[in-house]
Amino acid sequence: MSILVVGSVAIDSVKTPFGNREEALGGSATYFSVAASFFGKVNVVATVGEDFPKKYISLFKSKGIGTEGLHIANGKTFRWKGRYDYDLNTAHTIYTHLNVFQNFKPEVPHKLKNSQFVFLANIDPELQYNVLKQVSSPKLVACDSMNYWLEHKKKEFEKLLDKVDIILLNDSEARQFTGEANLMRAARIIISFGPRAVIIKKGEHGVIYFSKDSHFIAPAYLLETVYDPTGAGDTFAGGMIGFLSKAGRITEANIRKSIIYGSILASFAVEDFSVDRMLEISMGDIEARYRHFREITKF
Amino acid sequence: MSILVVGSVAIDSVKTPFGNREEALGGSATYFSVAASFFGKVNVVATVGEDFPKKYISLFKSKGIGTEGLHIANGKTFRWKGRYDYDLNTAHTIYTHLNVFQNFKPEVPHKLKNSQFVFLANIDPELQYNVLKQVSSPKLVACDSMNYWLEHKKKEFEKLLDKVDIILLNDSEARQFTGEANLMRAARIIISFGPRAVIIKKGEHGVIYFSKDSHFIAPAYLLETVYDPTGAGDTFAGGMIGFLSKAGRITEANIRKSIIYGSILASFAVEDFSVDRMLEISMGDIEARYRHFREITKF
């Protein structure tokens, strides 16, 4: 069943202790859609500038990612430059040039309005809400956010929460939004705003999934080499929603599997800059790592 | 099979955001032995002062913990006072009065020299080494350490590593000792010094177990209320070694189970000050939480 993602397509420059990469393909919708493309059809709604390299459009197409909703606006593409030190959990922003992204008003193309799986990547919660009004009756809506919106658009975010099935936040965002240090209690507060489930992402420490009456704890796949953690959260979401769209039925068992697939996709993504590593792997590699993950966590 | 633990028996005063407790029973050997006592016979080798409350000796005895090796020396008992803020992973020491612990020269009573399972809690690695020379042919030796020894007695610690089966360190200690930020590579370096396995403790994020040819990742049991994290690491070790001593055979499957039992015991311990919570629970409570842990981690 088809997936719709709304978010950013960007040009990132990243420096880590292990190297650096200038002007590479980035953005939340990019990471999400490349990860999800292993499982089925994904369509991107985003905006880029006239300078956006054609080769990246070709890249999307080569992965079967629909670009009908990728609007090319007058101006330059969203650019972000960041740096990570040895603590790869924390990104230090050098600059953010929103460029055409500043005026992004997501419009869902007519024939994508019946998308079954919708991921609202981290953008203004008002825009996320507006996207939801454009889709007819999705089977599952998941959404992400960030500290800026939780602080400056708290009311709008709360309103959105009531309309989504799964909200993904990292641990510091969950704590910030709820004012509660304990993640279990923070999750309960978030669920009281309406979503069916919350996923709290703890980076290299894994994720915790909470619904009204269950929870699931998953460690992260352990890696010897992490080159660039940029996009890990969106890649996680892409693997997760991708698997669910393929599985079709939203059961507790499928959600748990989808969380592991999300972790596996993220574990590949951070092994190189941009989406490079995901372009090298096959579904067989993903399945092999999934089996290995099961092996190193079973008791 | 009987267990021997060498470490500290202390009087702790602890303040956390959730309350405080003055002059309570503490120390690495205390937490370890109370946890291990659920699984079998434990004997403590430690030293206390003449002021050590008789009620605590009775407490040990009521849990079937052997106190033959608990030496009562002239002077006062080791006292530690600490404080935790909302980040319960970090203890802030207010004072440490070593008192009689300063002159601790562990002597293993004759009839305990054939103990099958030995845990060397965090003391000077030279003393830990000396204890090993006093036991005849243990089936399993595990040991803990801390940043101070890794810095000031690095050579002695390295010498000890070659003589133990399992070394337990927390993540920052593993990184400090190896100078390697990545835990997988840090583990490999530690194993190159001789131990069969290393367990890296990540507090609320769980533990990672590495042997030469396998690894195992376990998240921590999620709690809504953490009152006092003091002793969680030693309690973990107690649950772990306790289970292994009961299981008898040191297989990969048993080691994995023992790690989960260790996590479960630690999850109880942090729910109250001192060892109070462990005094309230039964083996049935431990088994119930073990089953719940399996349920919330399976996929």
mmCIF file of C-alpha atoms in Angstrom, chain B:
data_model
loop_
_atom_site.group_PDB
_atom_site.id
_atom_site.type_symbol
_atom_site.label_atom_id
_atom_site.label_comp_id
_atom_site.label_asym_id
_atom_site.label_seq_id
_atom_site.Cartn_x
_atom_site.Cartn_y
_atom_site.Cartn_z
ATOM 1 C CA MET B 1 27.289 -23.892 44.073
ATOM 2 C CA SER B 2 28.595 -21.408 46.603
ATOM 3 C CA ILE B 3 29.483 -17.830 45.792
ATOM 4 C CA LEU B 4 32.189 -15.679 47.327
ATOM 5 C CA VAL B 5 32.085 -11.898 47.104
ATOM 6 C CA VAL B 6 34.879 -9.583 48.173
ATOM 7 C CA GLY B 7 34.086 -5.884 48.413
ATOM 8 C CA SER B 8 32.751 -3.199 50.689
ATOM 9 C CA VAL B 9 30.097 -3.240 53.359
ATOM 10 C CA ALA B 10 29.314 0.360 54.123
ATOM 11 C CA ILE B 11 26.992 2.889 55.678
ATOM 12 C CA ASP B 12 25.527 5.143 52.983
ATOM 13 C CA SER B 13 23.663 8.419 53.165
ATOM 14 C CA VAL B 14 21.897 9.256 49.936
ATOM 15 C CA LYS B 15 19.809 12.162 48.699
ATOM 16 C CA THR B 16 17.848 11.987 45.440
ATOM 17 C CA PRO B 17 15.093 14.213 44.016
ATOM 18 C CA PHE B 18 12.639 11.742 45.555
ATOM 19 C CA GLY B 19 13.829 11.693 49.145
ATOM 20 C CA ASN B 20 16.817 10.940 51.306
ATOM 21 C CA ARG B 21 18.105 8.265 53.638
ATOM 22 C CA GLU B 22 20.749 8.654 56.344
ATOM 23 C CA GLU B 23 23.071 5.891 57.569
ATOM 24 C CA ALA B 24 21.596 3.026 55.601
ATOM 25 C CA LEU B 25 23.211 -0.287 54.712
ATOM 26 C CA GLY B 26 25.287 -0.026 51.555
ATOM 27 C CA GLY B 27 28.487 -1.179 49.896
ATOM 28 C CA SER B 28 29.228 -3.276 46.820
ATOM 29 C CA ALA B 29 29.391 -6.612 48.660
ATOM 30 C CA THR B 30 26.082 -5.838 50.360
ATOM 31 C CA TYR B 31 24.139 -5.156 47.169
ATOM 32 C CA PHE B 32 25.782 -8.097 45.432
ATOM 33 C CA SER B 33 25.128 -10.605 48.190
ATOM 34 C CA VAL B 34 21.516 -9.638 48.842
ATOM 35 C CA ALA B 35 20.783 -10.005 45.105
ATOM 36 C CA ALA B 36 22.693 -13.287 44.777
ATOM 37 C CA SER B 37 21.053 -14.710 47.903
ATOM 38 C CA PHE B 38 17.828 -15.296 45.954
ATOM 39 C CA PHE B 39 19.631 -17.998 44.007
ATOM 40 C CA GLY B 40 21.929 -19.723 46.496
ATOM 41 C CA LYS B 41 24.531 -19.515 49.216
ATOM 42 C CA VAL B 42 26.713 -16.378 49.248
ATOM 43 C CA ASN B 43 29.621 -15.612 51.557
ATOM 44 C CA VAL B 44 30.909 -12.099 52.105
ATOM 45 C CA VAL B 45 34.519 -11.106 52.624
ATOM 46 C CA ALA B 46 34.630 -7.504 53.801
ATOM 47 C CA THR B 47 35.528 -5.346 56.748
ATOM 48 C CA VAL B 48 33.381 -3.151 58.983
ATOM 49 C CA GLY B 49 34.051 -1.122 62.111
ATOM 50 C CA GLU B 50 32.951 -1.706 65.692
ATOM 51 C CA ASP B 51 30.086 0.721 65.096
ATOM 52 C CA PHE B 52 28.510 -1.501 62.448
ATOM 53 C CA PRO B 53 24.899 -2.053 63.558
ATOM 54 C CA LYS B 54 24.138 -5.597 64.735
ATOM 55 C CA LYS B 55 20.825 -5.428 62.913
ATOM 56 C CA TYR B 56 22.646 -5.464 59.602
ATOM 57 C CA ILE B 57 24.534 -8.613 60.556
ATOM 58 C CA SER B 58 21.158 -10.130 61.394
ATOM 59 C CA LEU B 59 19.856 -8.963 58.039
ATOM 60 C CA PHE B 60 22.674 -10.793 56.231
ATOM 61 C CA LYS B 61 22.002 -13.909 58.249
ATOM 62 C CA SER B 62 18.267 -13.746 57.558
ATOM 63 C CA LYS B 63 19.074 -13.863 53.835
ATOM 64 C CA GLY B 64 21.360 -16.855 54.357
ATOM 65 C CA ILE B 65 24.440 -14.763 53.601
ATOM 66 C CA GLY B 66 27.583 -16.130 55.242
ATOM 67 C CA THR B 67 29.389 -13.539 57.391
ATOM 68 C CA GLU B 68 32.346 -15.645 58.455
ATOM 69 C CA GLY B 69 34.561 -13.476 56.257
ATOM 70 C CA LEU B 70 33.069 -10.218 57.535
ATOM 71 C CA HIS B 71 35.892 -8.880 59.638
ATOM 72 C CA ILE B 72 35.071 -6.450 62.461
ATOM 73 C CA ALA B 73 38.047 -4.127 62.780
ATOM 74 C CA ASN B 74 38.951 -1.488 65.331
ATOM 75 C CA GLY B 75 37.549 1.792 64.090
ATOM 76 C CA LYS B 76 34.560 3.020 62.152
ATOM 77 C CA THR B 77 32.746 1.545 59.172
ATOM 78 C CA PHE B 78 33.281 2.884 55.649
ATOM 79 C CA ARG B 79 30.850 5.761 55.068
ATOM 80 C CA TRP B 80 29.755 7.332 51.798
ATOM 81 C CA LYS B 81 27.396 10.222 51.290
ATOM 82 C CA GLY B 82 26.114 11.111 47.832
ATOM 83 C CA ARG B 83 23.492 12.983 45.934
ATOM 84 C CA TYR B 84 21.729 12.421 42.619
ATOM 85 C CA ASP B 85 19.935 15.047 40.574
ATOM 86 C CA TYR B 86 17.279 14.286 37.976
ATOM 87 C CA ASP B 87 19.959 12.660 35.863
ATOM 88 C CA LEU B 88 20.012 9.553 38.003
ATOM 89 C CA ASN B 89 22.949 8.138 36.051
ATOM 90 C CA THR B 90 25.441 10.398 37.823
ATOM 91 C CA ALA B 91 26.289 10.205 41.532
ATOM 92 C CA HIS B 92 27.749 13.320 43.152
ATOM 93 C CA THR B 93 29.880 12.360 46.140
ATOM 94 C CA ILE B 94 29.504 14.581 49.201
ATOM 95 C CA TYR B 95 32.049 12.650 51.271
ATOM 96 C CA THR B 96 33.849 9.317 51.358
ATOM 97 C CA HIS B 97 35.243 8.225 54.737
ATOM 98 C CA LEU B 98 37.151 5.004 54.086
ATOM 99 C CA ASN B 99 37.732 4.414 57.806
ATOM 100 C CA VAL B 100 38.527 0.705 58.427
ATOM 101 C CA PHE B 101 38.195 0.038 54.683
ATOM 102 C CA GLN B 102 41.483 1.898 54.161
ATOM 103 C CA ASN B 103 43.406 -1.009 55.669
ATOM 104 C CA PHE B 104 41.276 -3.764 54.157
ATOM 105 C CA LYS B 105 43.417 -6.818 53.350
ATOM 106 C CA PRO B 106 40.871 -9.392 52.282
ATOM 107 C CA GLU B 107 41.432 -12.801 53.792
ATOM 108 C CA VAL B 108 39.390 -15.683 52.501
ATOM 109 C CA PRO B 109 38.445 -18.013 55.375
ATOM 110 C CA HIS B 110 39.885 -21.499 54.914
ATOM 111 C CA LYS B 111 36.598 -23.254 54.260
ATOM 112 C CA LEU B 112 35.616 -20.722 51.570
ATOM 113 C CA LYS B 113 38.793 -21.176 49.536
ATOM 114 C CA ASN B 114 37.044 -23.720 47.350
ATOM 115 C CA SER B 115 34.191 -21.348 46.407
ATOM 116 C CA GLN B 116 33.065 -22.036 42.870
ATOM 117 C CA PHE B 117 31.849 -18.573 41.909
ATOM 118 C CA VAL B 118 33.881 -15.517 42.862
ATOM 119 C CA PHE B 119 32.945 -11.878 42.472
ATOM 120 C CA LEU B 120 35.640 -9.296 43.019
ATOM 121 C CA ALA B 121 33.727 -6.081 43.616
ATOM 122 C CA ASN B 122 35.362 -2.736 43.033
ATOM 123 C CA ILE B 123 38.480 -2.553 45.228
ATOM 124 C CA ASP B 124 42.179 -2.003 44.503
ATOM 125 C CA PRO B 125 43.099 -4.417 41.679
ATOM 126 C CA GLU B 126 46.126 -5.556 43.684
ATOM 127 C CA LEU B 127 43.790 -6.723 46.438
ATOM 128 C CA GLN B 128 41.501 -8.354 43.885
ATOM 129 C CA TYR B 129 44.509 -10.219 42.498
ATOM 130 C CA ASN B 130 45.515 -11.228 45.988
ATOM 131 C CA VAL B 131 42.073 -12.700 46.639
ATOM 132 C CA LEU B 132 42.353 -14.804 43.514
ATOM 133 C CA LYS B 133 45.555 -16.335 44.838
ATOM 134 C CA GLN B 134 43.632 -17.471 47.920
ATOM 135 C CA VAL B 135 40.925 -19.426 46.103
ATOM 136 C CA SER B 136 41.784 -22.856 44.773
ATOM 137 C CA SER B 137 40.051 -23.461 41.434
ATOM 138 C CA PRO B 138 36.942 -21.393 40.952
ATOM 139 C CA LYS B 139 34.592 -22.230 38.141
ATOM 140 C CA LEU B 140 33.918 -18.571 37.330
ATOM 141 C CA VAL B 141 35.567 -15.331 38.402
ATOM 142 C CA ALA B 142 33.894 -12.016 37.637
ATOM 143 C CA CYS B 143 35.217 -8.633 38.594
ATOM 144 C CA ASP B 144 34.256 -4.986 38.653
ATOM 145 C CA SER B 145 36.378 -1.857 38.858
ATOM 146 C CA MET B 146 36.077 1.934 38.728
ATOM 147 C CA ASN B 147 37.599 4.982 37.048
ATOM 148 C CA TYR B 148 40.012 5.629 39.929
ATOM 149 C CA TRP B 149 41.794 2.268 39.570
ATOM 150 C CA LEU B 150 41.739 2.402 35.774
ATOM 151 C CA GLU B 151 43.668 5.638 36.039
ATOM 152 C CA HIS B 152 45.964 5.004 39.015
ATOM 153 C CA LYS B 153 46.505 1.233 38.829
ATOM 154 C CA LYS B 154 46.186 0.547 35.133
ATOM 155 C CA LYS B 155 49.037 -1.994 34.999
ATOM 156 C CA GLU B 156 47.677 -3.912 38.001
ATOM 157 C CA PHE B 157 44.220 -3.884 36.463
ATOM 158 C CA GLU B 158 45.573 -5.216 33.171
ATOM 159 C CA LYS B 159 47.352 -8.023 35.022
ATOM 160 C CA LEU B 160 44.109 -8.901 36.791
ATOM 161 C CA LEU B 161 42.150 -8.946 33.511
ATOM 162 C CA ASP B 162 44.117 -11.957 32.365
ATOM 163 C CA LYS B 163 42.973 -13.913 35.424
ATOM 164 C CA VAL B 164 39.225 -13.285 35.338
ATOM 165 C CA ASP B 165 36.469 -14.785 33.229
ATOM 166 C CA ILE B 166 34.108 -11.830 33.097
ATOM 167 C CA ILE B 167 34.942 -8.180 33.605
ATOM 168 C CA LEU B 168 32.102 -5.730 34.275
ATOM 169 C CA LEU B 169 32.625 -2.053 33.512
ATOM 170 C CA ASN B 170 30.286 0.791 32.812
ATOM 171 C CA ASP B 171 30.422 2.479 29.425
ATOM 172 C CA SER B 172 32.495 5.480 30.517
ATOM 173 C CA GLU B 173 35.018 3.194 32.246
ATOM 174 C CA ALA B 174 35.332 1.008 29.149
ATOM 175 C CA ARG B 175 35.942 4.114 27.050
ATOM 176 C CA GLN B 176 38.414 5.522 29.572
ATOM 177 C CA PHE B 177 40.434 2.315 29.861
ATOM 178 C CA THR B 178 40.677 1.736 26.114
ATOM 179 C CA GLY B 179 40.697 5.296 24.801
ATOM 180 C CA GLU B 180 38.098 4.106 22.304
ATOM 181 C CA ALA B 181 34.670 5.774 22.041
ATOM 182 C CA ASN B 182 33.006 2.923 20.140
ATOM 183 C CA LEU B 183 31.873 0.262 22.629
ATOM 184 C CA MET B 184 32.274 -2.644 20.252
ATOM 185 C CA ARG B 185 35.889 -1.767 19.565
ATOM 186 C CA ALA B 186 36.466 -0.947 23.251
ATOM 187 C CA ALA B 187 35.162 -4.406 24.154
ATOM 188 C CA ARG B 188 37.510 -6.051 21.683
ATOM 189 C CA ILE B 189 40.472 -4.227 23.226
ATOM 190 C CA ILE B 190 39.459 -5.286 26.735
ATOM 191 C CA ILE B 191 39.111 -8.914 25.666
ATOM 192 C CA SER B 192 42.612 -8.799 24.187
ATOM 193 C CA PHE B 193 43.898 -8.548 27.800
ATOM 194 C CA GLY B 194 42.630 -12.029 28.561
ATOM 195 C CA PRO B 195 39.121 -12.211 30.018
ATOM 196 C CA ARG B 196 36.636 -14.526 28.349
ATOM 197 C CA ALA B 197 33.967 -11.866 28.289
ATOM 198 C CA VAL B 198 33.238 -8.253 29.070
ATOM 199 C CA ILE B 199 29.954 -6.759 30.185
ATOM 200 C CA ILE B 200 29.495 -3.065 29.525
ATOM 201 C CA LYS B 201 26.844 -1.521 31.767
ATOM 202 C CA LYS B 202 24.940 1.453 30.366
ATOM 203 C CA GLY B 203 22.682 2.166 33.360
ATOM 204 C CA GLU B 204 19.109 2.880 32.268
ATOM 205 C CA HIS B 205 20.096 1.923 28.708
ATOM 206 C CA GLY B 206 20.892 -1.679 29.544
ATOM 207 C CA VAL B 207 23.995 -3.796 29.081
ATOM 208 C CA ILE B 208 26.083 -5.225 26.286
ATOM 209 C CA TYR B 209 27.880 -8.546 26.652
ATOM 210 C CA PHE B 210 30.856 -9.434 24.471
ATOM 211 C CA SER B 211 32.829 -12.627 24.254
ATOM 212 C CA LYS B 212 35.461 -13.483 21.686
ATOM 213 C CA ASP B 213 32.929 -14.733 19.188
ATOM 214 C CA SER B 214 29.510 -13.441 20.171
ATOM 215 C CA HIS B 215 27.682 -10.553 21.661
ATOM 216 C CA PHE B 216 24.353 -9.951 23.337
ATOM 217 C CA ILE B 217 22.466 -6.692 23.783
ATOM 218 C CA ALA B 218 19.893 -6.269 26.533
ATOM 219 C CA PRO B 219 17.897 -3.121 27.254
ATOM 220 C CA ALA B 220 17.119 -2.265 30.876
ATOM 221 C CA TYR B 221 13.730 -2.985 32.396
ATOM 222 C CA LEU B 222 11.738 0.217 32.178
ATOM 223 C CA LEU B 223 10.596 1.741 35.442
ATOM 224 C CA GLU B 224 8.195 4.495 36.263
ATOM 225 C CA THR B 225 9.884 5.237 39.556
ATOM 226 C CA VAL B 226 13.596 5.192 40.273
ATOM 227 C CA TYR B 227 14.270 6.258 43.845
ATOM 228 C CA ASP B 228 17.950 5.530 44.298
ATOM 229 C CA PRO B 229 20.314 4.042 41.712
ATOM 230 C CA THR B 230 23.077 3.376 44.284
ATOM 231 C CA GLY B 231 24.315 -0.202 44.041
ATOM 232 C CA ALA B 232 22.514 -1.010 40.788
ATOM 233 C CA GLY B 233 25.715 -2.311 39.161
ATOM 234 C CA ASP B 234 26.607 -4.591 42.074
ATOM 235 C CA THR B 235 23.023 -5.782 42.315
ATOM 236 C CA PHE B 236 23.155 -6.593 38.603
ATOM 237 C CA ALA B 237 26.303 -8.636 39.203
ATOM 238 C CA GLY B 238 24.662 -10.383 42.163
ATOM 239 C CA GLY B 239 21.617 -11.415 40.155
ATOM 240 C CA MET B 240 23.808 -12.494 37.295
ATOM 241 C CA ILE B 241 26.352 -14.565 39.234
ATOM 242 C CA GLY B 242 23.570 -15.839 41.487
ATOM 243 C CA PHE B 243 21.659 -17.233 38.524
ATOM 244 C CA LEU B 244 24.807 -18.760 37.000
ATOM 245 C CA SER B 245 25.702 -20.465 40.274
ATOM 246 C CA LYS B 246 22.235 -21.986 40.407
ATOM 247 C CA ALA B 247 22.268 -22.981 36.723
ATOM 248 C CA GLY B 248 25.690 -24.540 37.197
ATOM 249 C CA ARG B 249 26.686 -24.730 33.558
ATOM 250 C CA ILE B 250 28.296 -21.653 32.005
ATOM 251 C CA THR B 251 26.726 -21.763 28.551
ATOM 252 C CA GLU B 252 25.974 -18.826 26.257
ATOM 253 C CA ALA B 253 22.243 -19.372 26.870
ATOM 254 C CA ASN B 254 22.727 -19.333 30.647
ATOM 255 C CA ILE B 255 24.919 -16.245 30.488
ATOM 256 C CA ARG B 256 22.207 -14.421 28.537
ATOM 257 C CA LYS B 257 19.541 -15.457 31.042
ATOM 258 C CA SER B 258 21.819 -14.443 33.900
ATOM 259 C CA ILE B 259 22.179 -10.972 32.384
ATOM 260 C CA ILE B 260 18.410 -10.579 32.307
ATOM 261 C CA TYR B 261 18.129 -11.782 35.919
ATOM 262 C CA GLY B 262 20.821 -9.280 36.843
ATOM 263 C CA SER B 263 18.844 -6.503 35.152
ATOM 264 C CA ILE B 264 15.658 -7.589 36.912
ATOM 265 C CA LEU B 265 17.320 -7.584 40.344
ATOM 266 C CA ALA B 266 18.780 -4.143 39.620
ATOM 267 C CA SER B 267 15.364 -2.887 38.536
ATOM 268 C CA PHE B 268 13.978 -3.836 41.944
ATOM 269 C CA ALA B 269 16.935 -2.426 43.860
ATOM 270 C CA VAL B 270 16.565 1.093 42.461
ATOM 271 C CA GLU B 271 12.900 1.269 43.465
ATOM 272 C CA ASP B 272 13.851 2.167 47.028
ATOM 273 C CA PHE B 273 16.830 3.260 49.107
ATOM 274 C CA SER B 274 19.528 0.842 50.259
ATOM 275 C CA VAL B 275 18.560 -2.824 49.792
ATOM 276 C CA ASP B 276 15.047 -2.182 51.132
ATOM 277 C CA ARG B 277 13.154 -3.190 48.004
ATOM 278 C CA MET B 278 15.071 -6.444 47.687
ATOM 279 C CA LEU B 279 14.009 -7.321 51.220
ATOM 280 C CA GLU B 280 10.347 -7.033 50.246
ATOM 281 C CA ILE B 281 10.344 -9.254 47.179
ATOM 282 C CA SER B 282 10.202 -12.999 46.653
ATOM 283 C CA MET B 283 11.574 -15.256 43.938
ATOM 284 C CA GLY B 284 8.027 -15.221 42.554
ATOM 285 C CA ASP B 285 8.236 -11.448 42.035
ATOM 286 C CA ILE B 286 11.559 -11.871 40.262
ATOM 287 C CA GLU B 287 10.187 -14.583 37.978
ATOM 288 C CA ALA B 288 7.099 -12.501 37.197
ATOM 289 C CA ARG B 289 9.216 -9.527 36.175
ATOM 290 C CA TYR B 290 11.497 -11.813 34.158
ATOM 291 C CA ARG B 291 8.461 -13.056 32.221
ATOM 292 C CA HIS B 292 7.251 -9.498 31.720
ATOM 293 C CA PHE B 293 10.687 -8.501 30.459
ATOM 294 C CA ARG B 294 10.557 -11.269 27.885
ATOM 295 C CA GLU B 295 7.114 -10.079 26.815
ATOM 296 C CA ILE B 296 8.115 -6.432 26.318
ATOM 297 C CA THR B 297 11.249 -7.286 24.330
ATOM 298 C CA LYS B 298 10.060 -10.064 22.033
ATOM 299 C CA PHE B 299 9.420 -9.486 18.345
#
